[in-house]
mmCIF file of C-alpha atoms and ligand atoms in Angstrom:
data_model
loop_
_atom_site.group_PDB
_atom_site.id
_atom_site.type_symbol
_atom_site.label_atom_id
_atom_site.label_comp_id
_atom_site.label_asym_id
_atom_site.label_seq_id
_atom_site.Cartn_x
_atom_site.Cartn_y
_atom_site.Cartn_z
ATOM 1 C CA MET A 18 22.708 -4.571 7.277
ATOM 2 C CA HIS A 19 21.695 -5.304 10.872
ATOM 3 C CA ILE A 20 18.697 -7.549 11.437
ATOM 4 C CA HIS A 21 16.582 -7.045 14.567
ATOM 5 C CA GLU A 22 13.777 -9.250 15.771
ATOM 6 C CA THR A 23 13.072 -7.266 18.926
ATOM 7 C CA ILE A 24 11.919 -3.714 19.538
ATOM 8 C CA ALA A 25 14.567 -3.304 22.250
ATOM 9 C CA GLY A 26 17.329 -4.405 19.882
ATOM 10 C CA LEU A 27 16.257 -2.022 17.121
ATOM 11 C CA ARG A 28 15.853 0.903 19.522
ATOM 12 C CA ALA A 29 19.302 0.315 21.031
ATOM 13 C CA ALA A 30 20.884 0.239 17.567
ATOM 14 C CA LEU A 31 19.139 3.449 16.475
ATOM 15 C CA LYS A 32 20.142 5.182 19.711
ATOM 16 C CA GLU A 33 23.730 4.151 19.138
ATOM 17 C CA ALA A 34 23.594 5.586 15.589
ATOM 18 C CA GLY A 35 23.055 8.992 17.218
ATOM 19 C CA PRO A 36 20.131 11.367 17.691
ATOM 20 C CA THR A 37 21.182 13.720 14.903
ATOM 21 C CA LYS A 38 20.879 11.070 12.229
ATOM 22 C CA ARG A 39 17.891 11.429 9.914
ATOM 23 C CA VAL A 40 15.958 8.178 9.846
ATOM 24 C CA ALA A 41 13.747 6.938 6.997
ATOM 25 C CA LEU A 42 11.316 4.076 7.510
ATOM 26 C CA VAL A 43 9.978 1.793 4.774
ATOM 27 C CA PRO A 44 7.376 -0.619 6.188
ATOM 28 C CA THR A 45 6.681 -3.750 4.152
ATOM 29 C CA MET A 46 5.103 -7.159 4.495
ATOM 30 C CA GLY A 47 8.032 -8.795 2.679
ATOM 31 C CA ASN A 48 8.068 -10.786 -0.569
ATOM 32 C CA LEU A 49 9.898 -7.814 -1.952
ATOM 33 C CA HIS A 50 9.937 -6.782 -5.614
ATOM 34 C CA GLU A 51 11.421 -3.915 -7.634
ATOM 35 C CA GLY A 52 8.724 -1.550 -6.329
ATOM 36 C CA HIS A 53 9.951 -2.075 -2.775
ATOM 37 C CA VAL A 54 13.574 -1.775 -3.868
ATOM 38 C CA ALA A 55 12.748 1.569 -5.539
ATOM 39 C CA LEU A 56 11.280 2.790 -2.207
ATOM 40 C CA MET A 57 14.467 1.741 -0.388
ATOM 41 C CA THR A 58 16.597 3.606 -2.934
ATOM 42 C CA GLN A 59 14.376 6.685 -2.576
ATOM 43 C CA ALA A 60 14.693 6.416 1.230
ATOM 44 C CA ARG A 61 18.486 6.155 0.913
ATOM 45 C CA GLY A 62 18.484 9.570 -0.784
ATOM 46 C CA LEU A 63 16.401 11.146 2.017
ATOM 47 C CA ALA A 64 18.097 9.973 5.199
ATOM 48 C CA ASP A 65 21.315 8.925 6.938
ATOM 49 C CA THR A 66 19.771 5.742 8.269
ATOM 50 C CA VAL A 67 17.264 3.568 6.413
ATOM 51 C CA VAL A 68 15.090 1.155 8.391
ATOM 52 C CA ALA A 69 12.986 -1.413 6.517
ATOM 53 C CA THR A 70 10.445 -3.558 8.285
ATOM 54 C CA ILE A 71 8.991 -6.915 7.330
ATOM 55 C CA PHE A 72 5.878 -7.921 9.206
ATOM 56 C CA VAL A 73 2.792 -9.623 7.796
ATOM 57 C CA ASN A 74 0.173 -7.848 9.852
ATOM 58 C CA ARG A 75 -2.718 -10.120 10.767
ATOM 59 C CA LEU A 76 -4.839 -7.117 11.833
ATOM 60 C CA GLN A 77 -5.282 -5.891 8.263
ATOM 61 C CA PHE A 78 -6.503 -9.220 6.852
ATOM 62 C CA ARG A 79 -10.056 -10.430 7.174
ATOM 63 C CA PRO A 80 -10.911 -14.078 7.786
ATOM 64 C CA GLY A 81 -10.752 -15.838 4.414
ATOM 65 C CA GLU A 82 -8.175 -13.421 2.968
ATOM 66 C CA ASP A 83 -4.624 -14.514 2.163
ATOM 67 C CA PHE A 84 -2.888 -13.980 5.547
ATOM 68 C CA ASP A 85 -1.826 -17.626 5.830
ATOM 69 C CA LYS A 86 -0.661 -18.005 2.258
ATOM 70 C CA TYR A 87 0.978 -14.548 2.026
ATOM 71 C CA PRO A 88 4.473 -15.426 0.714
ATOM 72 C CA ARG A 89 7.171 -15.371 3.416
ATOM 73 C CA THR A 90 10.526 -15.089 1.589
ATOM 74 C CA PHE A 91 12.786 -13.781 4.325
ATOM 75 C CA GLN A 92 16.138 -14.929 2.939
ATOM 76 C CA SER A 93 15.783 -13.368 -0.512
ATOM 77 C CA ASP A 94 14.122 -10.257 0.980
ATOM 78 C CA GLY A 95 17.143 -9.757 3.233
ATOM 79 C CA ASP A 96 19.506 -10.041 0.255
ATOM 80 C CA LYS A 97 17.522 -7.432 -1.700
ATOM 81 C CA LEU A 98 17.421 -5.008 1.240
ATOM 82 C CA ALA A 99 21.142 -5.346 1.905
ATOM 83 C CA ALA A 100 21.880 -4.758 -1.790
ATOM 84 C CA ALA A 101 19.648 -1.644 -1.725
ATOM 85 C CA GLY A 102 21.747 -0.168 1.090
ATOM 86 C CA VAL A 103 19.244 -0.585 3.932
ATOM 87 C CA ASP A 104 20.945 -0.163 7.332
ATOM 88 C CA HIS A 105 18.490 -1.929 9.637
ATOM 89 C CA LEU A 106 15.858 -4.570 8.994
ATOM 90 C CA PHE A 107 13.243 -4.920 11.721
ATOM 91 C CA ALA A 108 11.497 -8.280 11.359
ATOM 92 C CA PRO A 109 9.494 -9.004 14.507
ATOM 93 C CA ASP A 110 7.299 -12.035 15.015
ATOM 94 C CA GLU A 111 3.671 -11.709 16.077
ATOM 95 C CA ALA A 112 4.498 -12.153 19.782
ATOM 96 C CA GLU A 113 6.857 -9.172 19.591
ATOM 97 C CA MET A 114 4.360 -6.896 17.824
ATOM 98 C CA TYR A 115 1.241 -8.145 19.603
ATOM 99 C CA PRO A 116 2.358 -9.633 22.959
ATOM 100 C CA GLN A 117 -1.250 -9.398 24.005
ATOM 101 C CA PRO A 118 -4.252 -8.912 21.690
ATOM 102 C CA GLN A 119 -4.181 -5.312 20.462
ATOM 103 C CA GLY A 120 -6.764 -3.495 22.594
ATOM 104 C CA TYR A 121 -6.344 0.033 21.256
ATOM 105 C CA HIS A 122 -6.704 0.751 17.562
ATOM 106 C CA VAL A 123 -6.360 3.681 15.202
ATOM 107 C CA GLU A 124 -9.792 4.129 13.636
ATOM 108 C CA PRO A 125 -9.609 6.074 10.352
ATOM 109 C CA PRO A 126 -12.816 8.001 9.656
ATOM 110 C CA PRO A 127 -15.476 6.206 7.572
ATOM 111 C CA GLU A 128 -15.123 8.700 4.692
ATOM 112 C CA HIS A 129 -11.593 7.337 4.197
ATOM 113 C CA ALA A 130 -11.823 3.810 5.589
ATOM 114 C CA ASN A 131 -15.209 2.548 4.419
ATOM 115 C CA ILE A 132 -15.120 3.638 0.787
ATOM 116 C CA ILE A 133 -13.594 2.058 -2.343
ATOM 117 C CA GLU A 134 -11.102 -0.556 -1.060
ATOM 118 C CA GLY A 135 -12.530 -0.271 2.460
ATOM 119 C CA GLU A 136 -16.012 -1.150 1.211
ATOM 120 C CA PHE A 137 -14.703 -4.529 0.042
ATOM 121 C CA ARG A 138 -12.239 -5.050 2.916
ATOM 122 C CA PRO A 139 -13.996 -3.786 6.053
ATOM 123 C CA GLY A 140 -11.534 -3.139 8.882
ATOM 124 C CA HIS A 141 -8.527 -3.253 6.540
ATOM 125 C CA PHE A 142 -7.479 0.367 7.004
ATOM 126 C CA ARG A 143 -7.987 0.187 10.761
ATOM 127 C CA GLY A 144 -5.500 -2.713 10.779
ATOM 128 C CA VAL A 145 -3.071 -0.825 8.528
ATOM 129 C CA ALA A 146 -3.297 2.426 10.512
ATOM 130 C CA THR A 147 -2.840 0.590 13.807
ATOM 131 C CA VAL A 148 0.294 -1.310 12.772
ATOM 132 C CA VAL A 149 1.788 1.722 11.017
ATOM 133 C CA MET A 150 1.215 3.808 14.164
ATOM 134 C CA LYS A 151 2.993 1.093 16.168
ATOM 135 C CA LEU A 152 5.898 1.036 13.698
ATOM 136 C CA PHE A 153 6.096 4.840 13.866
ATOM 137 C CA GLN A 154 6.318 4.660 17.673
ATOM 138 C CA ILE A 155 8.920 1.895 17.553
ATOM 139 C CA VAL A 156 11.205 3.462 14.923
ATOM 140 C CA GLN A 157 10.412 7.190 15.453
ATOM 141 C CA PRO A 158 11.522 8.035 11.916
ATOM 142 C CA ASP A 159 11.827 11.520 10.424
ATOM 143 C CA THR A 160 10.314 10.323 7.201
ATOM 144 C CA ALA A 161 8.358 7.257 6.068
ATOM 145 C CA LEU A 162 7.790 6.025 2.532
ATOM 146 C CA PHE A 163 4.733 4.300 1.053
ATOM 147 C CA GLY A 164 4.010 3.274 -2.531
ATOM 148 C CA LYS A 165 1.310 5.019 -4.564
ATOM 149 C CA LYS A 166 0.065 1.635 -5.752
ATOM 150 C CA ASP A 167 -1.822 1.500 -2.441
ATOM 151 C CA PHE A 168 -3.235 4.961 -3.069
ATOM 152 C CA GLN A 169 -5.946 4.843 -0.415
ATOM 153 C CA GLN A 170 -3.508 3.471 2.169
ATOM 154 C CA LEU A 171 -1.198 6.406 1.455
ATOM 155 C CA LEU A 172 -4.079 8.844 1.977
ATOM 156 C CA VAL A 173 -5.082 7.195 5.271
ATOM 157 C CA ILE A 174 -1.507 7.296 6.581
ATOM 158 C CA ARG A 175 -0.952 10.920 5.509
ATOM 159 C CA ASN A 176 -4.144 11.978 7.267
ATOM 160 C CA MET A 177 -3.338 9.934 10.359
ATOM 161 C CA ALA A 178 0.106 11.595 10.592
ATOM 162 C CA ARG A 179 -1.491 15.013 10.196
ATOM 163 C CA ASP A 180 -4.334 14.443 12.677
ATOM 164 C CA PHE A 181 -1.991 13.059 15.360
ATOM 165 C CA ASN A 182 0.643 15.761 14.748
ATOM 166 C CA LEU A 183 3.268 13.110 14.091
ATOM 167 C CA PRO A 184 6.637 14.737 13.280
ATOM 168 C CA ILE A 185 7.064 12.396 10.319
ATOM 169 C CA GLU A 186 7.168 13.416 6.689
ATOM 170 C CA ILE A 187 5.135 10.967 4.616
ATOM 171 C CA VAL A 188 6.705 10.464 1.190
ATOM 172 C CA ALA A 189 5.056 8.698 -1.756
ATOM 173 C CA GLY A 190 6.865 6.327 -4.119
ATOM 174 C CA GLU A 191 5.750 5.931 -7.731
ATOM 175 C CA THR A 192 4.215 2.631 -8.805
ATOM 176 C CA VAL A 193 6.723 0.396 -10.535
ATOM 177 C CA ARG A 194 5.364 -1.592 -13.493
ATOM 178 C CA ALA A 195 6.438 -4.586 -15.554
ATOM 179 C CA ALA A 196 7.189 -3.874 -19.234
ATOM 180 C CA ASP A 197 3.586 -4.831 -20.129
ATOM 181 C CA GLY A 198 2.149 -2.336 -17.608
ATOM 182 C CA LEU A 199 1.206 -4.675 -14.766
ATOM 183 C CA ALA A 200 1.870 -2.943 -11.436
ATOM 184 C CA LEU A 201 4.395 -4.931 -9.410
ATOM 185 C CA SER A 202 2.767 -6.585 -6.410
ATOM 186 C CA SER A 203 3.590 -9.414 -4.065
ATOM 187 C CA ARG A 204 0.246 -10.938 -5.080
ATOM 188 C CA ASN A 205 1.292 -11.218 -8.775
ATOM 189 C CA GLY A 206 3.067 -14.404 -7.711
ATOM 190 C CA TYR A 207 -0.339 -16.060 -7.203
ATOM 191 C CA LEU A 208 -1.144 -15.746 -10.944
ATOM 192 C CA SER A 209 -0.951 -18.755 -13.259
ATOM 193 C CA GLU A 210 0.982 -18.346 -16.527
ATOM 194 C CA ALA A 211 -2.226 -17.673 -18.468
ATOM 195 C CA GLU A 212 -3.487 -15.216 -15.836
ATOM 196 C CA ARG A 213 -0.159 -13.377 -15.866
ATOM 197 C CA LEU A 214 -0.649 -12.793 -19.613
ATOM 198 C CA GLU A 215 -4.169 -11.455 -19.007
ATOM 199 C CA ALA A 216 -3.272 -9.373 -15.916
ATOM 200 C CA PRO A 217 -2.026 -6.197 -17.724
ATOM 201 C CA ARG A 218 -5.629 -5.629 -18.872
ATOM 202 C CA LEU A 219 -6.211 -3.909 -15.535
ATOM 203 C CA PHE A 220 -3.606 -1.275 -16.373
ATOM 204 C CA ARG A 221 -4.816 -0.982 -19.984
ATOM 205 C CA THR A 222 -8.391 -0.446 -18.806
ATOM 206 C CA LEU A 223 -7.302 2.273 -16.363
ATOM 207 C CA THR A 224 -5.222 3.865 -19.115
ATOM 208 C CA LYS A 225 -8.276 3.971 -21.377
ATOM 209 C CA VAL A 226 -10.435 5.618 -18.700
ATOM 210 C CA VAL A 227 -7.705 8.180 -18.009
ATOM 211 C CA SER A 228 -7.254 8.991 -21.684
ATOM 212 C CA ASN A 229 -11.023 9.415 -22.133
ATOM 213 C CA ILE A 230 -11.077 11.873 -19.214
ATOM 214 C CA ARG A 231 -8.055 13.730 -20.601
ATOM 215 C CA ASN A 232 -9.918 13.984 -23.911
ATOM 216 C CA GLY A 233 -12.761 15.763 -22.171
ATOM 217 C CA ASN A 234 -15.195 12.976 -21.284
ATOM 218 C CA ARG A 235 -16.594 13.909 -17.841
ATOM 219 C CA ASP A 236 -19.300 11.253 -17.711
ATOM 220 C CA PHE A 237 -17.434 9.331 -15.009
ATOM 221 C CA ALA A 238 -20.315 6.986 -14.168
ATOM 222 C CA THR A 239 -20.510 5.753 -17.785
ATOM 223 C CA LEU A 240 -16.735 5.435 -18.046
ATOM 224 C CA GLU A 241 -16.699 3.344 -14.866
ATOM 225 C CA ARG A 242 -19.564 1.168 -16.109
ATOM 226 C CA GLN A 243 -17.913 0.548 -19.499
ATOM 227 C CA ALA A 244 -14.596 -0.322 -17.859
ATOM 228 C CA LEU A 245 -16.283 -2.744 -15.433
ATOM 229 C CA ALA A 246 -18.117 -4.425 -18.335
ATOM 230 C CA GLU A 247 -14.921 -4.744 -20.358
ATOM 231 C CA MET A 248 -13.104 -6.417 -17.455
ATOM 232 C CA ALA A 249 -16.031 -8.772 -16.840
ATOM 233 C CA GLU A 250 -16.138 -9.714 -20.562
ATOM 234 C CA HIS A 251 -12.569 -10.962 -20.244
ATOM 235 C CA GLY A 252 -13.263 -13.176 -17.247
ATOM 236 C CA TRP A 253 -12.456 -10.766 -14.425
ATOM 237 C CA SER A 254 -14.648 -10.154 -11.378
ATOM 238 C CA PRO A 255 -14.111 -6.473 -10.721
ATOM 239 C CA ASP A 256 -14.882 -5.032 -7.274
ATOM 240 C CA TYR A 257 -14.699 -1.407 -8.389
ATOM 241 C CA ILE A 258 -13.382 1.016 -10.966
ATOM 242 C CA ALA A 259 -13.776 4.454 -9.419
ATOM 243 C CA VAL A 260 -12.983 7.970 -10.618
ATOM 244 C CA ARG A 261 -12.273 10.045 -7.531
ATOM 245 C CA ASN A 262 -10.865 13.342 -6.365
ATOM 246 C CA LYS A 263 -7.272 12.394 -5.638
ATOM 247 C CA ILE A 264 -6.959 14.715 -2.643
ATOM 248 C CA ASP A 265 -9.692 13.143 -0.499
ATOM 249 C CA LEU A 266 -10.970 10.214 -2.629
ATOM 250 C CA GLN A 267 -14.506 11.602 -2.586
ATOM 251 C CA LEU A 268 -16.721 11.757 -5.691
ATOM 252 C CA PRO A 269 -15.385 14.508 -7.924
ATOM 253 C CA THR A 270 -17.289 17.708 -8.489
ATOM 254 C CA ALA A 271 -18.132 18.702 -12.073
ATOM 255 C CA HIS A 272 -14.943 20.675 -12.762
ATOM 256 C CA GLU A 273 -12.465 18.854 -10.516
ATOM 257 C CA SER A 274 -9.145 18.330 -12.325
ATOM 258 C CA ARG A 275 -7.223 16.517 -9.569
ATOM 259 C CA LEU A 276 -8.442 13.017 -10.363
ATOM 260 C CA VAL A 277 -7.359 9.440 -9.821
ATOM 261 C CA VAL A 278 -8.914 6.271 -11.215
ATOM 262 C CA LEU A 279 -8.734 3.330 -8.822
ATOM 263 C CA ALA A 280 -9.516 -0.307 -9.523
ATOM 264 C CA ALA A 281 -9.656 -3.686 -7.835
ATOM 265 C CA ALA A 282 -10.559 -6.876 -9.658
ATOM 266 C CA ARG A 283 -10.213 -10.580 -9.187
ATOM 267 C CA LEU A 284 -8.595 -12.719 -11.867
ATOM 268 C CA GLY A 285 -9.184 -16.343 -10.927
ATOM 269 C CA SER A 286 -8.543 -16.375 -7.199
ATOM 270 C CA THR A 287 -6.098 -13.449 -7.250
ATOM 271 C CA ARG A 288 -7.291 -9.975 -6.319
ATOM 272 C CA LEU A 289 -5.268 -7.189 -7.947
ATOM 273 C CA ILE A 290 -5.469 -3.450 -7.304
ATOM 274 C CA ASP A 291 -4.071 -0.559 -9.297
ATOM 275 C CA ASN A 292 -4.671 3.137 -9.924
ATOM 276 C CA LEU A 293 -3.680 5.897 -12.320
ATOM 277 C CA GLU A 294 -3.665 9.625 -11.727
ATOM 278 C CA VAL A 295 -5.272 11.657 -14.497
HETATM 279 O O1 LIG B 9 1.610 -1.830 2.206
HETATM 280 C C1 LIG B 9 1.945 -2.744 2.990
HETATM 281 O O2 LIG B 9 2.789 -3.594 2.684
HETATM 282 C C2 LIG B 9 1.285 -2.818 4.356
HETATM 283 O O3 LIG B 9 -0.040 -2.424 4.301
HETATM 284 C C3 LIG B 9 2.045 -2.023 5.441
HETATM 285 C C4 LIG B 9 2.072 -0.542 5.137
HETATM 286 C C5 LIG B 9 3.468 -2.551 5.544
HETATM 287 C C6 LIG B 9 1.361 -2.209 6.796
HETATM 288 O O4 LIG B 9 1.306 -3.549 7.176
#
């Protein structure tokens, strides 16, 4: 695996690989787990050349969020990527990605950016869309892969690619879970031993909401309220549990069958997100 810290170096290497090669991009912020590895393996099956990126993007964190403490584990990440058959790792520093403060931004529309996760993390999706657009311009991939665990992020990026006519196929990767159901996340490492035991409740609560809907309960507001109360009873501070249309994340109409249930909740000082399609 070749490691590049500069845009020029990565571009030269991709040019050398040849213009007919199909390139897949998997952007990450590092601290890689089995969910990331599964995306790399999926990418390997879709392209001749797989490019992974590691860049903790300051633009998508708000003051007071975990930008500074976000785990930087470059050595072990590199080993995992090489083992997964990644060809190129692009790992720029901030000066390479933002040599001057970013003046132009990609502004996702409020109906995608200011709801659900965006309501609690204003500006987050603008930061994500802006860095992903930069990575798309730098790598110019044929396809790019994003995990479904960040369901709203996937929707924003799909719509951005469509609205800007980007010739990039956006591919979703399934959420990878621990045996007890907890969705794998770089932030799981923040959990204490006791919190790690409690953490799968998020998945169990989503599972319960989904099974109620599948059994014909369409009173989404009550289901959301009950789920929020159950989390709170067990010491969580939930931000939201939301039943949405999975195509556009808007409130579902009475007979909508394409549904997703999304959740974010804080356990101690760790904020976890997850979702389940109905
Ligand atoms: O999902 C992530 O890890 C990040 O939001 C991404 C897509 C790499 C952009 O910084």
